[in-house]
Amino acid sequence: MYLPRAADAGAFSLATYGIPMLVLATTGSAALTGLAFALEWIPRLTVVGYAGTLVDRHGPVRVFRLASTLRALVVFAAAVVLLARTGGTETTVMVLAAASGALSQFSYVAAETTGADASRQAGNRAYRVQSVLLGVDQTALLAGPALAGLLVQWTGSTGLLTTCAAFSLMAAVLMPPRTAASDTAASASAEPVHARGFRTGWTVLLERPALAWLVGGFVVSNLSLGLVQAATPVIVVQKLGHSTGSVGLIWSAAAVASLLAVAVCRGAISRWGLWPAGAVSATVAAGACLAVAQATTYSAYLVLVAVLMAGEGGLTVVLRTLRSQLIPARVFGATLALTILLLLAPFPLAGLLVAAIPPGQLSQALGVCAVVQALALAVTFARLRTLPGLRPAHPCHPSRTGEPPHAHTGTAEPARSQRASVRAETVHAR
């Protein structure tokens, strides 16, 4: 499972960060760069519900292999068209952004479901599975942007798209045809459920207010994060006067900061609980976003974006932990798809804002979004403080660890076993 996950994460990272750089390098237009960013995310929102339902019905392995193969074909075809230079460059890169975004969503939902199923089957060793998967994702986020920037700068569209197609094809080939996780998904989809697709996800979300509030706070926060991601190529290249390779360096530095923050947040959750770790991460993210809007040099921009992504990394650990605890296994794909839809909705809006706002006013727009983000996160964590899902943990009181009430069975277990179970679930979720 780890090898195809690594190849898919590499293709995902190259496409997500490399296509906007490619558009800017190919067209020189800030508006088209923002539009391409939006076109990457809009198809993801369109297909995410269908992706979750498809994974629940047919298993993650089949969906993963098909999506990865189609993405390799689409990206390679775009590389051939751009290399031929027969015209229609703008149309080609826009279609590429939309198609790769949609196919990446299918492979992402399938990969997440596979990882969650494998972790549940691992039992007390689940933390080993999740730690490897988290390391794979963070390594891709570390290497992908820097590699994309260098490929665009030195090889143009051919090198970037060929490499992305190769990673996609490797992911499809390396995924084994049958795994225990795929059997789990198939059996889960055969069970009767009260609703399908988004109705199932909404039911789960509404029954778990802690998860609902956290997702709501993330939705508002992601508008600022999306604006930073969409505007960074324009700000770095046109305002700060650096190359596309420098853009990739920013996101690689941000990935390092995020990886360190995940490790710190892991220990903080074990010692103090979900709420304190999430509140501190939210404070760091909101403060850094406010500072990014005021950055005037490349070095300051790089450092502040890294701090921003560190805060976002801590928040993501909290979200993944709570999501893994609260979502039932048999409808994990559908509910995950709904949360993904909600969390990704601000990203195409951010791309449209970059396309519509003059480049000289992007910093002011980012400042406004940062203020809204700070207010939203403050309200979210003030509300979460009263909910049981994020109460601080205490080593002598297992009931305060944040474990959801429905996770308990009718049989009482010894305190030591209960604490061990809670710790294993928390590590598994991370």
CSV table of C-alpha atoms in Angstrom, one decimal:
chain,number,residue,atom,x,y,z
A,1,MET,CA,0.0,0.0,0.0
A,2,TYR,CA,2.9,2.4,0.8
A,3,LEU,CA,4.5,2.4,-2.7
A,4,PRO,CA,1.4,3.3,-4.7
A,5,ARG,CA,0.4,5.9,-2.1
A,6,ALA,CA,3.9,7.5,-2.5
A,7,ALA,CA,3.6,7.6,-6.3
A,8,ASP,CA,0.1,9.0,-6.2
A,9,ALA,CA,1.1,11.6,-3.7
A,10,GLY,CA,4.0,12.7,-5.9
A,11,ALA,CA,1.7,13.1,-8.9
A,12,PHE,CA,-0.8,14.9,-6.8
A,13,SER,CA,1.8,17.4,-5.5
A,14,LEU,CA,3.3,18.0,-8.9
A,15,ALA,CA,-0.1,18.7,-10.5
A,16,THR,CA,-1.4,20.9,-7.6
A,17,TYR,CA,1.6,23.2,-7.4
A,18,GLY,CA,3.1,22.8,-10.8
A,19,ILE,CA,0.2,23.6,-13.1
A,20,PRO,CA,-0.3,27.2,-11.8
A,21,MET,CA,3.4,27.7,-12.2
A,22,LEU,CA,3.2,26.3,-15.7
A,23,VAL,CA,0.4,28.6,-16.6
A,24,LEU,CA,2.2,31.7,-15.4
A,25,ALA,CA,5.4,30.6,-17.2
A,26,THR,CA,3.5,29.8,-20.4
A,27,THR,CA,1.1,32.7,-20.6
A,28,GLY,CA,2.6,35.4,-18.3
A,29,SER,CA,-0.9,36.2,-17.1
A,30,ALA,CA,-1.8,36.5,-13.4
A,31,ALA,CA,-5.5,36.3,-14.3
A,32,LEU,CA,-5.0,33.0,-16.1
A,33,THR,CA,-2.9,31.7,-13.3
A,34,GLY,CA,-5.7,32.3,-10.8
A,35,LEU,CA,-8.3,30.9,-13.3
A,36,ALA,CA,-6.2,27.7,-13.7
A,37,PHE,CA,-6.0,27.4,-9.9
A,38,ALA,CA,-9.8,27.6,-9.7
A,39,LEU,CA,-10.2,25.1,-12.6
A,40,GLU,CA,-8.1,22.6,-10.6
A,41,TRP,CA,-10.4,22.7,-7.7
A,42,ILE,CA,-13.9,23.2,-9.2
A,43,PRO,CA,-13.9,19.6,-10.8
A,44,ARG,CA,-12.8,18.2,-7.4
A,45,LEU,CA,-15.8,19.7,-5.8
A,46,THR,CA,-18.0,18.4,-8.6
A,47,VAL,CA,-16.9,14.7,-8.4
A,48,VAL,CA,-16.1,14.3,-4.7
A,49,GLY,CA,-19.5,13.0,-3.8
A,50,TYR,CA,-19.5,10.5,-6.6
A,51,ALA,CA,-16.0,9.5,-5.7
A,52,GLY,CA,-17.0,8.7,-2.1
A,53,THR,CA,-20.0,6.7,-3.2
A,54,LEU,CA,-18.0,4.8,-5.9
A,55,VAL,CA,-15.3,3.9,-3.4
A,56,ASP,CA,-17.9,2.6,-0.9
A,57,ARG,CA,-19.6,0.5,-3.6
A,58,HIS,CA,-16.6,-0.9,-5.6
A,59,GLY,CA,-13.7,-0.7,-3.2
A,60,PRO,CA,-10.8,1.8,-3.1
A,61,VAL,CA,-8.3,-0.3,-5.1
A,62,ARG,CA,-10.3,-0.5,-8.3
A,63,VAL,CA,-11.1,3.3,-8.2
A,64,PHE,CA,-7.5,4.1,-7.4
A,65,ARG,CA,-6.0,2.2,-10.3
A,66,LEU,CA,-8.5,3.5,-12.8
A,67,ALA,CA,-8.1,7.2,-11.7
A,68,SER,CA,-4.3,7.0,-11.7
A,69,THR,CA,-4.2,5.4,-15.2
A,70,LEU,CA,-6.6,8.0,-16.7
A,71,ARG,CA,-4.6,10.8,-15.1
A,72,ALA,CA,-1.4,9.5,-16.6
A,73,LEU,CA,-3.0,9.4,-20.1
A,74,VAL,CA,-4.4,12.9,-19.8
A,75,VAL,CA,-1.2,14.5,-18.5
A,76,PHE,CA,0.9,12.8,-21.2
A,77,ALA,CA,-1.5,13.8,-23.9
A,78,ALA,CA,-1.2,17.4,-22.7
A,79,ALA,CA,2.6,17.2,-22.8
A,80,VAL,CA,2.5,16.0,-26.4
A,81,VAL,CA,0.2,18.9,-27.4
A,82,LEU,CA,2.3,21.5,-25.7
A,83,LEU,CA,5.5,20.1,-27.2
A,84,ALA,CA,4.0,20.3,-30.7
A,85,ARG,CA,3.3,24.0,-30.2
A,86,THR,CA,0.4,23.9,-32.7
A,87,GLY,CA,-1.5,26.7,-30.9
A,88,GLY,CA,-4.2,26.7,-28.3
A,89,THR,CA,-1.7,26.7,-25.4
A,90,GLU,CA,-4.1,28.5,-23.0
A,91,THR,CA,-6.9,26.1,-23.8
A,92,THR,CA,-4.7,23.0,-23.3
A,93,VAL,CA,-3.4,24.1,-19.9
A,94,MET,CA,-6.9,25.0,-18.7
A,95,VAL,CA,-8.3,21.6,-19.8
A,96,LEU,CA,-5.4,19.9,-18.1
A,97,ALA,CA,-6.0,21.7,-14.9
A,98,ALA,CA,-9.7,20.7,-14.8
A,99,ALA,CA,-9.1,17.0,-15.8
A,100,SER,CA,-6.1,16.4,-13.5
A,101,GLY,CA,-8.1,18.0,-10.6
A,102,ALA,CA,-11.1,15.7,-11.1
A,103,LEU,CA,-9.0,12.5,-11.5
A,104,SER,CA,-6.8,13.4,-8.5
A,105,GLN,CA,-9.9,13.7,-6.3
A,106,PHE,CA,-10.9,10.1,-7.1
A,107,SER,CA,-7.4,8.7,-6.3
A,108,TYR,CA,-7.3,10.8,-3.1
A,109,VAL,CA,-10.6,9.6,-1.7
A,110,ALA,CA,-9.6,6.0,-2.6
A,111,ALA,CA,-6.2,6.3,-1.0
A,112,GLU,CA,-7.6,7.9,2.2
A,113,THR,CA,-10.2,5.1,2.4
A,114,THR,CA,-7.5,2.4,1.9
A,115,GLY,CA,-5.4,3.9,4.6
A,116,ALA,CA,-8.3,4.2,7.1
A,117,ASP,CA,-9.3,0.6,6.5
A,118,ALA,CA,-5.8,-0.7,6.8
A,119,SER,CA,-5.4,1.2,10.1
A,120,ARG,CA,-8.5,-0.3,11.6
A,121,GLN,CA,-7.4,-3.8,10.7
A,122,ALA,CA,-4.0,-3.2,12.2
A,123,GLY,CA,-5.6,-2.9,15.7
A,124,ASN,CA,-3.0,-1.8,18.3
A,125,ARG,CA,-0.4,-1.4,15.6
A,126,ALA,CA,-2.5,1.1,13.7
A,127,TYR,CA,-0.2,4.0,14.6
A,128,ARG,CA,2.5,2.4,12.5
A,129,VAL,CA,0.4,2.4,9.4
A,130,GLN,CA,-0.7,6.0,9.9
A,131,SER,CA,2.8,7.3,10.8
A,132,VAL,CA,4.1,5.8,7.5
A,133,LEU,CA,1.2,7.3,5.5
A,134,LEU,CA,1.7,10.7,7.1
A,135,GLY,CA,5.4,10.5,6.3
A,136,VAL,CA,4.6,9.7,2.7
A,137,ASP,CA,2.2,12.6,2.3
A,138,GLN,CA,4.5,15.1,4.0
A,139,THR,CA,7.5,13.9,1.9
A,140,ALA,CA,5.5,14.5,-1.3
A,141,LEU,CA,4.5,18.0,0.0
A,142,LEU,CA,8.2,18.6,0.7
A,143,ALA,CA,9.6,17.5,-2.6
A,144,GLY,CA,6.7,18.1,-5.0
A,145,PRO,CA,6.6,21.9,-5.1
A,146,ALA,CA,10.4,22.3,-5.3
A,147,LEU,CA,10.6,19.7,-8.1
A,148,ALA,CA,7.7,21.3,-9.9
A,149,GLY,CA,9.4,24.7,-9.8
A,150,LEU,CA,12.7,23.4,-11.0
A,151,LEU,CA,11.1,21.3,-13.8
A,152,VAL,CA,9.1,24.3,-15.1
A,153,GLN,CA,12.1,26.6,-14.9
A,154,TRP,CA,14.6,24.3,-16.6
A,155,THR,CA,12.5,21.8,-18.8
A,156,GLY,CA,9.3,23.7,-19.3
A,157,SER,CA,6.0,21.8,-19.7
A,158,THR,CA,7.5,18.7,-21.1
A,159,GLY,CA,9.6,17.8,-18.1
A,160,LEU,CA,6.8,18.6,-15.6
A,161,LEU,CA,4.0,16.8,-17.3
A,162,THR,CA,6.1,13.7,-18.3
A,163,THR,CA,7.2,13.3,-14.7
A,164,CYS,CA,3.7,13.7,-13.4
A,165,ALA,CA,2.4,11.1,-15.9
A,166,ALA,CA,5.2,8.7,-14.8
A,167,PHE,CA,4.2,9.0,-11.2
A,168,SER,CA,0.6,8.4,-12.0
A,169,LEU,CA,1.3,5.3,-14.0
A,170,MET,CA,3.6,4.0,-11.3
A,171,ALA,CA,0.8,4.4,-8.8
A,172,ALA,CA,-1.6,2.4,-10.9
A,173,VAL,CA,0.9,-0.4,-11.6
A,174,LEU,CA,2.2,-0.7,-8.0
A,175,MET,CA,-1.3,-1.0,-6.4
A,176,PRO,CA,-2.0,-4.7,-5.8
A,177,PRO,CA,-5.3,-6.0,-7.4
A,178,ARG,CA,-6.7,-7.2,-4.0
A,179,THR,CA,-6.1,-6.0,-0.5
A,180,ALA,CA,-7.8,-6.5,2.8
A,181,ALA,CA,-8.9,-2.9,2.7
A,182,SER,CA,-10.6,-3.4,-0.6
A,183,ASP,CA,-12.5,-6.4,0.8
A,184,THR,CA,-13.5,-4.3,3.8
A,185,ALA,CA,-14.9,-1.5,1.5
A,186,ALA,CA,-16.8,-4.0,-0.6
A,187,SER,CA,-18.4,-5.6,2.3
A,188,ALA,CA,-19.3,-2.2,3.9
A,189,SER,CA,-21.0,-1.1,0.7
A,190,ALA,CA,-23.1,-4.2,0.7
A,191,GLU,CA,-24.6,-3.4,4.1
A,192,PRO,CA,-27.9,-1.5,4.2
A,193,VAL,CA,-27.7,2.1,5.1
A,194,HIS,CA,-30.4,4.7,5.7
A,195,ALA,CA,-29.1,7.2,3.1
A,196,ARG,CA,-26.6,7.4,0.3
A,197,GLY,CA,-23.9,9.8,-0.7
A,198,PHE,CA,-24.2,13.3,0.7
A,199,ARG,CA,-27.3,12.5,2.7
A,200,THR,CA,-25.3,9.9,4.6
A,201,GLY,CA,-22.5,12.4,5.2
A,202,TRP,CA,-24.8,15.1,6.3
A,203,THR,CA,-26.5,12.8,8.8
A,204,VAL,CA,-23.1,11.8,10.3
A,205,LEU,CA,-21.9,15.4,10.4
A,206,LEU,CA,-25.1,16.8,12.1
A,207,GLU,CA,-25.0,14.1,14.7
A,208,ARG,CA,-21.5,15.1,15.7
A,209,PRO,CA,-21.3,18.8,16.6
A,210,ALA,CA,-17.6,18.8,17.4
A,211,LEU,CA,-16.8,17.6,13.9
A,212,ALA,CA,-19.3,20.0,12.4
A,213,TRP,CA,-17.9,23.0,14.2
A,214,LEU,CA,-14.3,22.1,13.3
A,215,VAL,CA,-15.1,21.6,9.6
A,216,GLY,CA,-17.0,25.0,9.6
A,217,GLY,CA,-13.9,26.7,11.0
A,218,PHE,CA,-11.7,25.0,8.4
A,219,VAL,CA,-14.0,26.2,5.6
A,220,VAL,CA,-13.5,29.8,6.5
A,221,SER,CA,-9.8,29.3,7.2
A,222,ASN,CA,-9.2,27.6,3.9
A,223,LEU,CA,-10.2,30.7,2.0
A,224,SER,CA,-7.2,32.5,3.3
A,225,LEU,CA,-5.0,29.4,2.7
A,226,GLY,CA,-6.3,29.0,-0.8
A,227,LEU,CA,-5.7,32.7,-1.6
A,228,VAL,CA,-2.1,32.3,-0.4
A,229,GLN,CA,-1.6,29.3,-2.6
A,230,ALA,CA,-3.1,30.9,-5.6
A,231,ALA,CA,-1.5,34.3,-5.2
A,232,THR,CA,2.0,33.1,-4.3
A,233,PRO,CA,3.3,32.5,-7.9
A,234,VAL,CA,2.1,36.0,-8.9
A,235,ILE,CA,3.4,37.7,-5.8
A,236,VAL,CA,6.8,36.0,-5.9
A,237,VAL,CA,7.4,36.3,-9.6
A,238,GLN,CA,5.8,39.6,-10.4
A,239,LYS,CA,6.0,41.6,-7.2
A,240,LEU,CA,9.1,40.2,-5.5
A,241,GLY,CA,11.0,39.5,-8.7
A,242,HIS,CA,12.0,35.9,-8.2
A,243,SER,CA,11.8,32.8,-10.4
A,244,THR,CA,9.3,29.9,-10.4
A,245,GLY,CA,12.0,27.8,-8.7
A,246,SER,CA,11.7,30.2,-5.8
A,247,VAL,CA,8.0,29.6,-5.6
A,248,GLY,CA,8.6,25.9,-5.2
A,249,LEU,CA,11.2,26.5,-2.5
A,250,ILE,CA,8.5,28.4,-0.5
A,251,TRP,CA,6.2,25.4,-0.5
A,252,SER,CA,9.0,22.9,0.3
A,253,ALA,CA,10.0,25.1,3.3
A,254,ALA,CA,6.3,25.2,4.3
A,255,ALA,CA,6.2,21.4,4.1
A,256,VAL,CA,9.2,21.0,6.4
A,257,ALA,CA,7.5,23.4,8.9
A,258,SER,CA,4.2,21.5,8.7
A,259,LEU,CA,6.0,18.2,9.3
A,260,LEU,CA,7.7,19.5,12.4
A,261,ALA,CA,4.4,20.9,13.6
A,262,VAL,CA,2.7,17.6,13.1
A,263,ALA,CA,5.3,15.9,15.3
A,264,VAL,CA,4.9,18.6,18.0
A,265,CYS,CA,1.1,18.5,17.8
A,266,ARG,CA,1.2,14.7,18.2
A,267,GLY,CA,2.9,15.1,21.6
A,268,ALA,CA,0.7,18.0,22.6
A,269,ILE,CA,-2.5,16.1,22.0
A,270,SER,CA,-1.2,13.1,24.0
A,271,ARG,CA,-0.3,15.3,26.9
A,272,TRP,CA,-2.9,18.1,26.9
A,273,GLY,CA,-5.7,17.0,24.6
A,274,LEU,CA,-7.2,18.0,21.3
A,275,TRP,CA,-8.6,21.4,22.3
A,276,PRO,CA,-5.4,23.1,23.6
A,277,ALA,CA,-3.4,21.8,20.6
A,278,GLY,CA,-6.0,23.0,18.2
A,279,ALA,CA,-6.4,26.4,19.8
A,280,VAL,CA,-2.6,27.0,19.7
A,281,SER,CA,-2.4,25.9,16.1
A,282,ALA,CA,-5.3,28.1,15.1
A,283,THR,CA,-3.6,31.1,16.8
A,284,VAL,CA,-0.4,30.5,15.0
A,285,ALA,CA,-2.1,30.1,11.6
A,286,ALA,CA,-4.2,33.2,12.0
A,287,GLY,CA,-1.3,35.4,13.2
A,288,ALA,CA,1.0,34.2,10.4
A,289,CYS,CA,-1.6,34.8,7.7
A,290,LEU,CA,-2.1,38.4,9.0
A,291,ALA,CA,1.7,38.8,8.8
A,292,VAL,CA,2.0,37.3,5.3
A,293,ALA,CA,-0.2,40.0,3.9
A,294,GLN,CA,2.3,42.6,5.1
A,295,ALA,CA,5.5,40.8,3.9
A,296,THR,CA,7.7,42.9,1.5
A,297,THR,CA,10.7,40.7,1.0
A,298,TYR,CA,11.1,37.2,-0.3
A,299,SER,CA,12.8,35.9,2.8
A,300,ALA,CA,10.1,37.3,5.1
A,301,TYR,CA,7.4,35.8,2.8
A,302,LEU,CA,9.0,32.4,2.8
A,303,VAL,CA,9.3,32.3,6.7
A,304,LEU,CA,5.8,33.5,7.3
A,305,VAL,CA,4.2,31.1,4.8
A,306,ALA,CA,6.2,28.3,6.6
A,307,VAL,CA,4.8,29.4,9.9
A,308,LEU,CA,1.3,29.6,8.4
A,309,MET,CA,1.5,26.0,7.1
A,310,ALA,CA,2.9,24.9,10.5
A,311,GLY,CA,-0.3,26.1,12.1
A,312,GLU,CA,-2.4,24.5,9.4
A,313,GLY,CA,-0.5,21.3,10.0
A,314,GLY,CA,-1.5,21.2,13.6
A,315,LEU,CA,-5.1,22.0,12.8
A,316,THR,CA,-5.1,19.1,10.3
A,317,VAL,CA,-3.9,16.6,12.9
A,318,VAL,CA,-6.8,17.7,15.1
A,319,LEU,CA,-9.3,17.3,12.3
A,320,ARG,CA,-8.0,13.9,11.2
A,321,THR,CA,-8.0,12.7,14.8
A,322,LEU,CA,-11.6,13.7,15.4
A,323,ARG,CA,-12.7,12.5,12.0
A,324,SER,CA,-11.3,9.1,12.5
A,325,GLN,CA,-12.9,8.8,15.9
A,326,LEU,CA,-16.4,9.9,14.9
A,327,ILE,CA,-17.1,8.7,11.4
A,328,PRO,CA,-18.5,5.1,11.2
A,329,ALA,CA,-16.3,2.8,9.2
A,330,ARG,CA,-19.1,1.5,6.9
A,331,VAL,CA,-19.9,5.1,5.6
A,332,PHE,CA,-16.4,6.5,5.9
A,333,GLY,CA,-16.1,7.1,2.1
A,334,ALA,CA,-19.3,9.0,1.8
A,335,THR,CA,-18.8,11.1,4.9
A,336,LEU,CA,-15.1,11.8,4.0
A,337,ALA,CA,-16.3,12.9,0.6
A,338,LEU,CA,-18.7,15.5,2.1
A,339,THR,CA,-16.1,16.9,4.5
A,340,ILE,CA,-13.6,17.1,1.5
A,341,LEU,CA,-16.3,19.0,-0.5
A,342,LEU,CA,-16.8,21.5,2.3
A,343,LEU,CA,-13.1,22.0,3.0
A,344,LEU,CA,-12.2,22.4,-0.7
A,345,ALA,CA,-15.0,24.8,-1.6
A,346,PRO,CA,-13.0,27.9,-0.7
A,347,PHE,CA,-10.1,27.0,-3.0
A,348,PRO,CA,-11.8,27.7,-6.4
A,349,LEU,CA,-13.2,30.9,-5.0
A,350,ALA,CA,-9.7,31.9,-4.0
A,351,GLY,CA,-8.5,31.2,-7.6
A,352,LEU,CA,-11.3,33.4,-9.0
A,353,LEU,CA,-10.4,36.2,-6.6
A,354,VAL,CA,-6.8,36.1,-7.9
A,355,ALA,CA,-8.1,36.2,-11.4
A,356,ALA,CA,-10.3,39.2,-10.7
A,357,ILE,CA,-8.1,41.2,-8.4
A,358,PRO,CA,-5.2,43.3,-9.9
A,359,PRO,CA,-1.8,41.9,-8.8
A,360,GLY,CA,-0.9,45.0,-6.9
A,361,GLN,CA,-4.0,44.6,-4.6
A,362,LEU,CA,-3.5,40.9,-3.7
A,363,SER,CA,-1.8,41.7,-0.4
A,364,GLN,CA,-4.7,43.9,0.7
A,365,ALA,CA,-7.2,41.1,-0.2
A,366,LEU,CA,-5.2,38.6,1.7
A,367,GLY,CA,-5.2,40.9,4.7
A,368,VAL,CA,-9.0,41.1,4.7
A,369,CYS,CA,-9.3,37.3,4.4
A,370,ALA,CA,-6.8,36.9,7.3
A,371,VAL,CA,-9.0,39.0,9.6
A,372,VAL,CA,-12.0,36.9,8.7
A,373,GLN,CA,-10.0,33.7,9.3
A,374,ALA,CA,-8.9,34.9,12.8
A,375,LEU,CA,-12.5,35.7,13.8
A,376,ALA,CA,-13.8,32.4,12.5
A,377,LEU,CA,-11.2,30.3,14.3
A,378,ALA,CA,-11.7,32.2,17.5
A,379,VAL,CA,-15.5,31.6,17.4
A,380,THR,CA,-15.0,27.9,16.4
A,381,PHE,CA,-12.6,27.0,19.3
A,382,ALA,CA,-14.6,29.0,21.8
A,383,ARG,CA,-17.6,26.8,20.9
A,384,LEU,CA,-15.5,23.6,20.8
A,385,ARG,CA,-14.3,24.2,24.4
A,386,THR,CA,-17.8,23.2,25.6
A,387,LEU,CA,-18.0,20.0,23.5
A,388,PRO,CA,-16.8,16.6,24.8
A,389,GLY,CA,-14.9,15.8,21.6
A,390,LEU,CA,-12.1,18.2,22.2
A,391,ARG,CA,-11.8,18.3,26.0
A,392,PRO,CA,-8.3,18.2,27.4
A,393,ALA,CA,-6.9,14.8,28.2
A,394,HIS,CA,-5.8,13.8,31.7
A,395,PRO,CA,-3.8,10.7,32.4
A,396,CYS,CA,-5.8,9.9,35.5
A,397,HIS,CA,-9.3,10.4,33.9
A,398,PRO,CA,-9.8,8.4,30.8
A,399,SER,CA,-13.3,9.9,30.3
A,400,ARG,CA,-11.7,13.3,29.5
A,401,THR,CA,-9.5,12.0,26.7
A,402,GLY,CA,-12.0,13.2,24.0
A,403,GLU,CA,-13.1,9.7,23.0
A,404,PRO,CA,-16.6,9.9,21.6
A,405,PRO,CA,-19.4,8.4,23.8
A,406,HIS,CA,-20.5,6.1,21.0
A,407,ALA,CA,-17.1,4.4,20.9
A,408,HIS,CA,-17.7,2.6,24.1
A,409,THR,CA,-19.4,-0.7,24.3
A,410,GLY,CA,-21.9,-1.8,27.0
A,411,THR,CA,-19.1,-3.6,28.9
A,412,ALA,CA,-16.9,-1.6,31.2
A,413,GLU,CA,-13.2,-2.3,30.7
A,414,PRO,CA,-10.4,-1.7,33.2
A,415,ALA,CA,-9.0,1.8,33.3
A,416,ARG,CA,-5.5,0.8,32.1
A,417,SER,CA,-7.0,-1.0,29.0
A,418,GLN,CA,-9.2,1.9,28.3
A,419,ARG,CA,-6.4,4.4,28.4
A,420,ALA,CA,-4.3,2.2,26.1
A,421,SER,CA,-7.2,1.9,23.7
A,422,VAL,CA,-7.7,5.7,23.6
A,423,ARG,CA,-4.0,6.3,23.1
A,424,ALA,CA,-3.9,3.8,20.2
A,425,GLU,CA,-7.0,5.4,18.5
A,426,THR,CA,-5.4,8.9,18.8
A,427,VAL,CA,-2.1,7.8,17.3
A,428,HIS,CA,-4.0,5.8,14.6
A,429,ALA,CA,-5.9,8.9,13.6
A,430,ARG,CA,-2.8,11.0,13.2
